[in-house]
mmCIF file of C-alpha atoms and ligand atoms in Angstrom:
data_model
loop_
_atom_site.group_PDB
_atom_site.id
_atom_site.type_symbol
_atom_site.label_atom_id
_atom_site.label_comp_id
_atom_site.label_asym_id
_atom_site.label_seq_id
_atom_site.Cartn_x
_atom_site.Cartn_y
_atom_site.Cartn_z
ATOM 1 C CA MET A 88 51.880 -49.298 27.741
ATOM 2 C CA THR A 89 49.763 -46.803 29.635
ATOM 3 C CA ARG A 90 52.730 -45.626 31.551
ATOM 4 C CA MET A 91 54.686 -44.980 28.335
ATOM 5 C CA VAL A 92 51.761 -42.914 26.971
ATOM 6 C CA ASP A 93 51.397 -41.022 30.172
ATOM 7 C CA SER A 94 55.095 -40.203 30.295
ATOM 8 C CA GLY A 95 55.008 -39.117 26.576
ATOM 9 C CA LEU A 96 52.228 -36.630 27.651
ATOM 10 C CA TRP A 97 54.135 -35.483 30.550
ATOM 11 C CA MET A 98 57.042 -34.776 28.356
ATOM 12 C CA LEU A 99 54.960 -32.682 25.994
ATOM 13 C CA ASP A 100 53.731 -30.598 29.018
ATOM 14 C CA LYS A 101 57.364 -30.176 30.023
ATOM 15 C CA ILE A 102 58.402 -28.971 26.567
ATOM 16 C CA PHE A 103 55.526 -26.478 26.225
ATOM 17 C CA GLY A 104 55.259 -25.573 29.865
ATOM 18 C CA THR A 105 51.460 -26.243 29.985
ATOM 19 C CA ARG A 106 51.600 -27.969 33.362
ATOM 20 C CA ASN A 107 54.042 -28.164 36.193
ATOM 21 C CA SER A 108 55.750 -31.457 35.537
ATOM 22 C CA GLU A 109 56.867 -33.713 38.317
ATOM 23 C CA LEU A 110 59.094 -35.809 36.084
ATOM 24 C CA ARG A 111 62.572 -36.124 37.466
ATOM 25 C CA THR A 112 64.018 -35.571 33.991
ATOM 26 C CA MET A 113 65.459 -32.226 33.024
ATOM 27 C CA ILE A 114 65.418 -29.955 29.917
ATOM 28 C CA ILE A 115 68.048 -27.185 30.143
ATOM 29 C CA ALA A 116 67.820 -24.355 27.542
ATOM 30 C CA ILE A 117 70.909 -22.343 26.912
ATOM 31 C CA ASP A 118 70.465 -19.464 24.481
ATOM 32 C CA GLY A 119 72.638 -16.554 23.491
ATOM 33 C CA PRO A 120 74.444 -14.765 20.722
ATOM 34 C CA ALA A 121 77.419 -16.085 18.662
ATOM 35 C CA GLY A 122 80.578 -16.562 20.719
ATOM 36 C CA ALA A 123 79.041 -16.307 24.178
ATOM 37 C CA GLY A 124 80.396 -19.725 24.981
ATOM 38 C CA LYS A 125 77.175 -21.631 24.765
ATOM 39 C CA SER A 126 78.517 -24.845 23.098
ATOM 40 C CA THR A 127 81.501 -25.262 25.358
ATOM 41 C CA ILE A 128 79.418 -24.549 28.504
ATOM 42 C CA SER A 129 76.453 -26.784 27.393
ATOM 43 C CA ARG A 130 78.773 -29.640 26.614
ATOM 44 C CA LEU A 131 80.409 -29.496 30.045
ATOM 45 C CA ILE A 132 77.110 -29.206 31.830
ATOM 46 C CA ALA A 133 75.741 -32.176 30.002
ATOM 47 C CA ALA A 134 78.963 -34.242 30.710
ATOM 48 C CA ARG A 135 78.811 -33.381 34.374
ATOM 49 C CA HIS A 136 75.322 -34.723 34.696
ATOM 50 C CA GLY A 137 75.494 -37.580 32.126
ATOM 51 C CA TRP A 138 72.931 -35.910 30.029
ATOM 52 C CA THR A 139 72.612 -35.430 26.250
ATOM 53 C CA TYR A 140 73.959 -32.352 24.635
ATOM 54 C CA LEU A 141 72.133 -30.946 21.603
ATOM 55 C CA ASP A 142 73.788 -28.294 19.577
ATOM 56 C CA THR A 143 70.823 -26.841 17.515
ATOM 57 C CA GLY A 144 73.110 -24.398 15.658
ATOM 58 C CA ALA A 145 74.878 -27.415 14.134
ATOM 59 C CA MET A 146 71.457 -28.539 12.696
ATOM 60 C CA TYR A 147 70.955 -25.139 10.970
ATOM 61 C CA ARG A 148 74.552 -25.319 9.799
ATOM 62 C CA ALA A 149 74.018 -28.891 8.368
ATOM 63 C CA VAL A 150 71.055 -27.787 6.381
ATOM 64 C CA THR A 151 72.974 -24.783 5.118
ATOM 65 C CA LEU A 152 75.945 -26.992 3.936
ATOM 66 C CA MET A 153 73.579 -29.353 2.053
ATOM 67 C CA ALA A 154 71.910 -26.383 0.504
ATOM 68 C CA VAL A 155 75.164 -24.908 -0.804
ATOM 69 C CA GLU A 156 76.185 -28.301 -2.149
ATOM 70 C CA GLN A 157 72.819 -28.884 -3.890
ATOM 71 C CA GLY A 158 72.805 -25.308 -5.323
ATOM 72 C CA ILE A 159 69.654 -24.304 -3.365
ATOM 73 C CA ALA A 160 69.435 -20.445 -2.889
ATOM 74 C CA PRO A 161 69.324 -19.240 0.688
ATOM 75 C CA ALA A 162 66.030 -17.411 -0.153
ATOM 76 C CA ASP A 163 64.287 -20.460 -1.659
ATOM 77 C CA GLU A 164 62.112 -21.375 1.345
ATOM 78 C CA ASP A 165 60.207 -24.319 -0.225
ATOM 79 C CA GLU A 166 63.390 -26.214 -1.362
ATOM 80 C CA LEU A 167 65.110 -25.389 1.920
ATOM 81 C CA GLY A 168 62.111 -26.603 3.887
ATOM 82 C CA ALA A 169 61.985 -29.917 1.947
ATOM 83 C CA LEU A 170 65.806 -30.342 2.522
ATOM 84 C CA ALA A 171 65.376 -29.649 6.304
ATOM 85 C CA ARG A 172 62.538 -32.155 6.587
ATOM 86 C CA ASN A 173 64.339 -34.914 4.616
ATOM 87 C CA VAL A 174 67.841 -34.754 5.957
ATOM 88 C CA GLU A 175 68.627 -36.869 8.869
ATOM 89 C CA ILE A 176 70.914 -35.079 11.243
ATOM 90 C CA GLY A 177 72.649 -37.143 13.847
ATOM 91 C CA PHE A 178 75.182 -36.666 16.625
ATOM 92 C CA LYS A 179 77.742 -38.976 18.055
ATOM 93 C CA PRO A 180 80.177 -38.474 20.883
ATOM 94 C CA GLY A 181 83.514 -37.500 19.242
ATOM 95 C CA PRO A 182 87.099 -37.304 20.485
ATOM 96 C CA GLY A 183 87.668 -34.740 23.248
ATOM 97 C CA GLY A 184 84.050 -34.725 24.131
ATOM 98 C CA SER A 185 82.768 -32.510 21.312
ATOM 99 C CA PRO A 186 80.112 -34.293 19.324
ATOM 100 C CA GLN A 187 80.474 -35.291 15.743
ATOM 101 C CA VAL A 188 77.605 -34.193 13.393
ATOM 102 C CA PHE A 189 76.240 -36.335 10.689
ATOM 103 C CA ALA A 190 73.996 -35.578 7.721
ATOM 104 C CA GLY A 191 72.749 -39.053 6.823
ATOM 105 C CA CYS A 192 75.847 -41.236 7.160
ATOM 106 C CA ARG A 193 78.231 -38.441 6.168
ATOM 107 C CA ASP A 194 80.448 -36.816 8.866
ATOM 108 C CA VAL A 195 80.003 -33.082 8.380
ATOM 109 C CA THR A 196 81.500 -31.978 11.713
ATOM 110 C CA HIS A 197 84.239 -29.811 10.211
ATOM 111 C CA GLU A 198 82.532 -28.589 7.015
ATOM 112 C CA ILE A 199 79.593 -27.034 8.883
ATOM 113 C CA ARG A 200 82.026 -24.652 10.656
ATOM 114 C CA SER A 201 83.596 -23.280 7.318
ATOM 115 C CA GLN A 202 83.424 -19.602 6.582
ATOM 116 C CA ASP A 203 81.161 -20.291 3.665
ATOM 117 C CA VAL A 204 78.529 -21.983 5.800
ATOM 118 C CA SER A 205 78.965 -19.309 8.575
ATOM 119 C CA ALA A 206 78.313 -16.562 6.011
ATOM 120 C CA LEU A 207 74.943 -18.125 4.906
ATOM 121 C CA VAL A 208 73.579 -19.805 7.961
ATOM 122 C CA SER A 209 71.759 -16.752 9.361
ATOM 123 C CA GLU A 210 69.872 -16.306 6.088
ATOM 124 C CA VAL A 211 68.978 -20.017 5.875
ATOM 125 C CA SER A 212 67.919 -20.111 9.521
ATOM 126 C CA ALA A 213 65.499 -17.269 9.006
ATOM 127 C CA GLN A 214 63.298 -19.230 6.660
ATOM 128 C CA GLY A 215 60.148 -20.377 8.332
ATOM 129 C CA ALA A 216 59.989 -23.832 6.704
ATOM 130 C CA VAL A 217 63.447 -24.603 7.873
ATOM 131 C CA ARG A 218 62.651 -23.585 11.442
ATOM 132 C CA GLU A 219 59.477 -25.550 11.492
ATOM 133 C CA ALA A 220 61.281 -28.800 10.328
ATOM 134 C CA LEU A 221 64.231 -28.439 12.628
ATOM 135 C CA VAL A 222 62.118 -27.352 15.705
ATOM 136 C CA GLU A 223 60.186 -30.590 15.239
ATOM 137 C CA LYS A 224 63.395 -32.623 15.210
ATOM 138 C CA GLN A 225 64.672 -30.806 18.257
ATOM 139 C CA ARG A 226 61.491 -31.368 20.283
ATOM 140 C CA ALA A 227 61.644 -35.109 19.418
ATOM 141 C CA ILE A 228 65.164 -35.186 21.006
ATOM 142 C CA ALA A 229 63.979 -33.065 23.966
ATOM 143 C CA ALA A 230 61.150 -35.446 24.597
ATOM 144 C CA ARG A 231 63.638 -38.145 25.523
ATOM 145 C CA GLY A 232 64.581 -35.989 28.529
ATOM 146 C CA ASN A 233 67.792 -35.125 30.383
ATOM 147 C CA VAL A 234 69.060 -32.891 27.621
ATOM 148 C CA VAL A 235 71.027 -29.628 27.533
ATOM 149 C CA MET A 236 70.071 -27.725 24.382
ATOM 150 C CA ASP A 237 71.928 -24.663 23.078
ATOM 151 C CA GLY A 238 70.616 -22.258 20.471
ATOM 152 C CA ARG A 239 68.850 -18.946 20.013
ATOM 153 C CA ASP A 240 65.241 -19.791 20.638
ATOM 154 C CA ILE A 241 65.243 -22.824 22.939
ATOM 155 C CA GLY A 242 63.697 -21.101 25.971
ATOM 156 C CA THR A 243 61.342 -18.925 23.897
ATOM 157 C CA VAL A 244 60.044 -21.375 21.078
ATOM 158 C CA VAL A 245 61.533 -24.952 21.161
ATOM 159 C CA CYS A 246 60.928 -25.730 24.845
ATOM 160 C CA PRO A 247 59.186 -22.807 26.567
ATOM 161 C CA GLY A 248 58.600 -25.213 29.480
ATOM 162 C CA ALA A 249 62.297 -25.975 30.018
ATOM 163 C CA ASP A 250 63.205 -26.505 33.768
ATOM 164 C CA VAL A 251 66.114 -24.105 33.562
ATOM 165 C CA LYS A 252 66.556 -21.285 31.009
ATOM 166 C CA ILE A 253 69.926 -19.563 30.711
ATOM 167 C CA PHE A 254 70.710 -16.678 28.457
ATOM 168 C CA LEU A 255 74.511 -16.457 28.004
ATOM 169 C CA THR A 256 76.041 -13.288 26.751
ATOM 170 C CA ALA A 257 79.369 -11.368 26.652
ATOM 171 C CA SER A 258 80.629 -8.096 25.107
ATOM 172 C CA ASN A 259 81.326 -8.027 21.341
ATOM 173 C CA PRO A 260 85.090 -7.575 21.696
ATOM 174 C CA GLU A 261 85.269 -10.512 24.064
ATOM 175 C CA ARG A 262 83.123 -12.828 21.939
ATOM 176 C CA SER A 263 85.277 -11.734 18.835
ATOM 177 C CA ARG A 264 88.378 -12.546 20.781
ATOM 178 C CA ARG A 265 87.165 -16.109 21.576
ATOM 179 C CA ARG A 266 85.962 -16.751 18.077
ATOM 180 C CA ARG A 267 89.387 -15.612 16.607
ATOM 181 C CA LEU A 268 91.167 -17.998 19.053
ATOM 182 C CA GLU A 269 89.001 -20.880 17.860
ATOM 183 C CA LEU A 270 89.727 -20.008 14.207
ATOM 184 C CA GLN A 271 93.436 -19.588 14.887
ATOM 185 C CA GLN A 272 93.554 -23.120 16.278
ATOM 186 C CA LYS A 273 92.271 -24.239 12.900
ATOM 187 C CA GLY A 274 94.899 -22.112 11.115
ATOM 188 C CA VAL A 275 92.559 -19.354 10.039
ATOM 189 C CA GLU A 276 93.617 -15.760 10.683
ATOM 190 C CA VAL A 277 90.992 -13.002 10.936
ATOM 191 C CA SER A 278 91.609 -9.529 12.336
ATOM 192 C CA GLN A 279 89.859 -8.488 15.615
ATOM 193 C CA ALA A 280 88.164 -5.609 13.669
ATOM 194 C CA GLN A 281 86.833 -7.906 11.024
ATOM 195 C CA MET A 282 85.612 -10.394 13.526
ATOM 196 C CA GLU A 283 83.855 -7.616 15.540
ATOM 197 C CA ARG A 284 82.096 -6.571 12.405
ATOM 198 C CA GLU A 285 81.016 -10.110 11.618
ATOM 199 C CA ILE A 286 79.775 -10.758 15.029
ATOM 200 C CA ALA A 287 77.833 -7.505 15.150
ATOM 201 C CA ALA A 288 76.189 -8.264 11.722
ATOM 202 C CA ARG A 289 75.189 -11.772 12.872
ATOM 203 C CA ASP A 290 73.804 -10.473 16.194
ATOM 204 C CA ASP A 291 71.795 -7.861 14.317
ATOM 205 C CA TYR A 292 70.459 -10.382 11.780
ATOM 206 C CA ASP A 293 69.677 -13.075 14.416
ATOM 207 C CA SER A 294 67.848 -10.571 16.760
ATOM 208 C CA SER A 295 65.867 -8.556 14.196
ATOM 209 C CA ARG A 296 64.512 -11.461 12.122
ATOM 210 C CA GLU A 297 60.799 -11.941 12.159
ATOM 211 C CA LEU A 298 60.699 -15.570 13.249
ATOM 212 C CA ALA A 299 62.074 -16.750 16.689
ATOM 213 C CA PRO A 300 64.447 -13.869 16.956
ATOM 214 C CA LEU A 301 67.401 -14.173 19.468
ATOM 215 C CA LYS A 302 66.088 -12.792 22.769
ATOM 216 C CA ALA A 303 66.129 -13.904 26.364
ATOM 217 C CA ALA A 304 62.902 -15.641 27.604
ATOM 218 C CA ASP A 305 61.195 -13.564 30.232
ATOM 219 C CA ASP A 306 62.046 -16.163 32.777
ATOM 220 C CA ALA A 307 65.575 -16.738 31.628
ATOM 221 C CA ILE A 308 68.533 -16.158 33.899
ATOM 222 C CA ILE A 309 70.946 -13.830 32.123
ATOM 223 C CA ILE A 310 74.666 -14.529 32.691
ATOM 224 C CA ASP A 311 77.267 -12.075 31.277
ATOM 225 C CA THR A 312 80.381 -14.192 30.854
ATOM 226 C CA THR A 313 82.689 -11.409 29.745
ATOM 227 C CA ASN A 314 84.835 -11.520 32.889
ATOM 228 C CA MET A 315 84.141 -15.131 33.839
ATOM 229 C CA THR A 316 86.148 -18.311 33.229
ATOM 230 C CA ILE A 317 84.524 -21.303 31.697
ATOM 231 C CA GLU A 318 84.688 -23.069 35.059
ATOM 232 C CA GLN A 319 83.015 -20.272 36.887
ATOM 233 C CA VAL A 320 80.130 -20.297 34.339
ATOM 234 C CA VAL A 321 79.723 -24.037 34.554
ATOM 235 C CA ASP A 322 79.705 -23.842 38.387
ATOM 236 C CA LYS A 323 77.111 -21.129 38.394
ATOM 237 C CA ILE A 324 74.733 -22.998 36.048
ATOM 238 C CA SER A 325 75.235 -26.256 37.903
ATOM 239 C CA GLU A 326 74.188 -24.480 41.194
ATOM 240 C CA ILE A 327 71.026 -23.232 39.476
ATOM 241 C CA ILE A 328 70.276 -26.800 38.232
ATOM 242 C CA GLU A 329 71.040 -28.355 41.605
ATOM 243 C CA LYS A 330 68.542 -25.989 43.245
ATOM 244 C CA GLN A 331 65.904 -26.950 40.664
ATOM 245 C CA LEU A 332 66.558 -30.687 41.252
ATOM 246 C CA LYS A 333 65.958 -30.416 45.043
HETATM 247 O O1 LIG B 1074 75.286 -21.301 17.362
HETATM 248 P P1 LIG B 1074 75.804 -21.232 15.891
HETATM 249 O O2 LIG B 1074 76.594 -20.019 15.619
HETATM 250 O O3 LIG B 1074 76.430 -22.517 15.430
HETATM 251 O O4 LIG B 1074 74.489 -21.047 15.018
HETATM 252 C C1 LIG B 1074 74.482 -20.980 13.671
HETATM 253 C C2 LIG B 1074 73.295 -20.084 13.187
HETATM 254 O O5 LIG B 1074 72.037 -20.807 13.369
HETATM 255 C C3 LIG B 1074 73.119 -18.730 13.902
HETATM 256 O O6 LIG B 1074 73.403 -17.699 12.886
HETATM 257 C C4 LIG B 1074 71.731 -18.638 14.167
HETATM 258 C C5 LIG B 1074 71.074 -19.968 13.882
HETATM 259 N N1 LIG B 1074 70.356 -20.625 14.951
HETATM 260 C C6 LIG B 1074 68.987 -20.397 15.061
HETATM 261 O O7 LIG B 1074 68.442 -19.614 14.301
HETATM 262 N N2 LIG B 1074 68.297 -21.014 16.019
HETATM 263 C C7 LIG B 1074 68.945 -21.899 16.829
HETATM 264 N N3 LIG B 1074 68.242 -22.526 17.799
HETATM 265 C C8 LIG B 1074 70.368 -22.164 16.701
HETATM 266 C C9 LIG B 1074 71.042 -21.470 15.736
#
């Protein structure tokens, strides 16, 4: 029992970075703007090590989807906060390695990627009460250890004590090209110019918001993936992790 309590405390130290933890369990924070490749890279890193992958953006998207369906306005902080606290967001390994996302027992994997949700998620995720509720859920998952978390504020707010902090970025045209490819595979056509405008607007909103704005932690390693393959990025981050594990 004492050992369990001890290890719980060590985990809190690890999340908040209050003490150099000697636990051999890792928290990897991967932050960056939309389309930088965070989810693909994080998933592959987690798979390589047999760790959990947590897509925190999917949690903000799930709350946004529920809000749209329940007719809650994206500016109604109280209602959104209650929704974010009450909804149980779960993940399950899906086909092809990408996780399935659940709100309660309902599979919302595809709906949370719709254009409607994408258009509103920045506004919903800027509400303090929503962030508070979701950060708490994210820390509870981080506390289990051996987790790769991707988002905007993992290294700065959610787990400032993470063992490895990566800030992934790429040029707007390249990120737009990647997002268009993803959408094309789902049969959605968007012009390059429109996608560049959407990405620029989202970057602007996410980095200028008051709460937990998108920015690299002071001790994050910045990787510009514009001219890198997925494999090169995964290898580079794995090298950084291996060094940390020694
Ligand atoms: O990574 P994504 O595009 O699925 O994220 C969707 C939105 O959620 C994005 O506009 C910013 C927000 N988000 C956030 O504010 N904090 C996080 N940790 C993750 C995502």
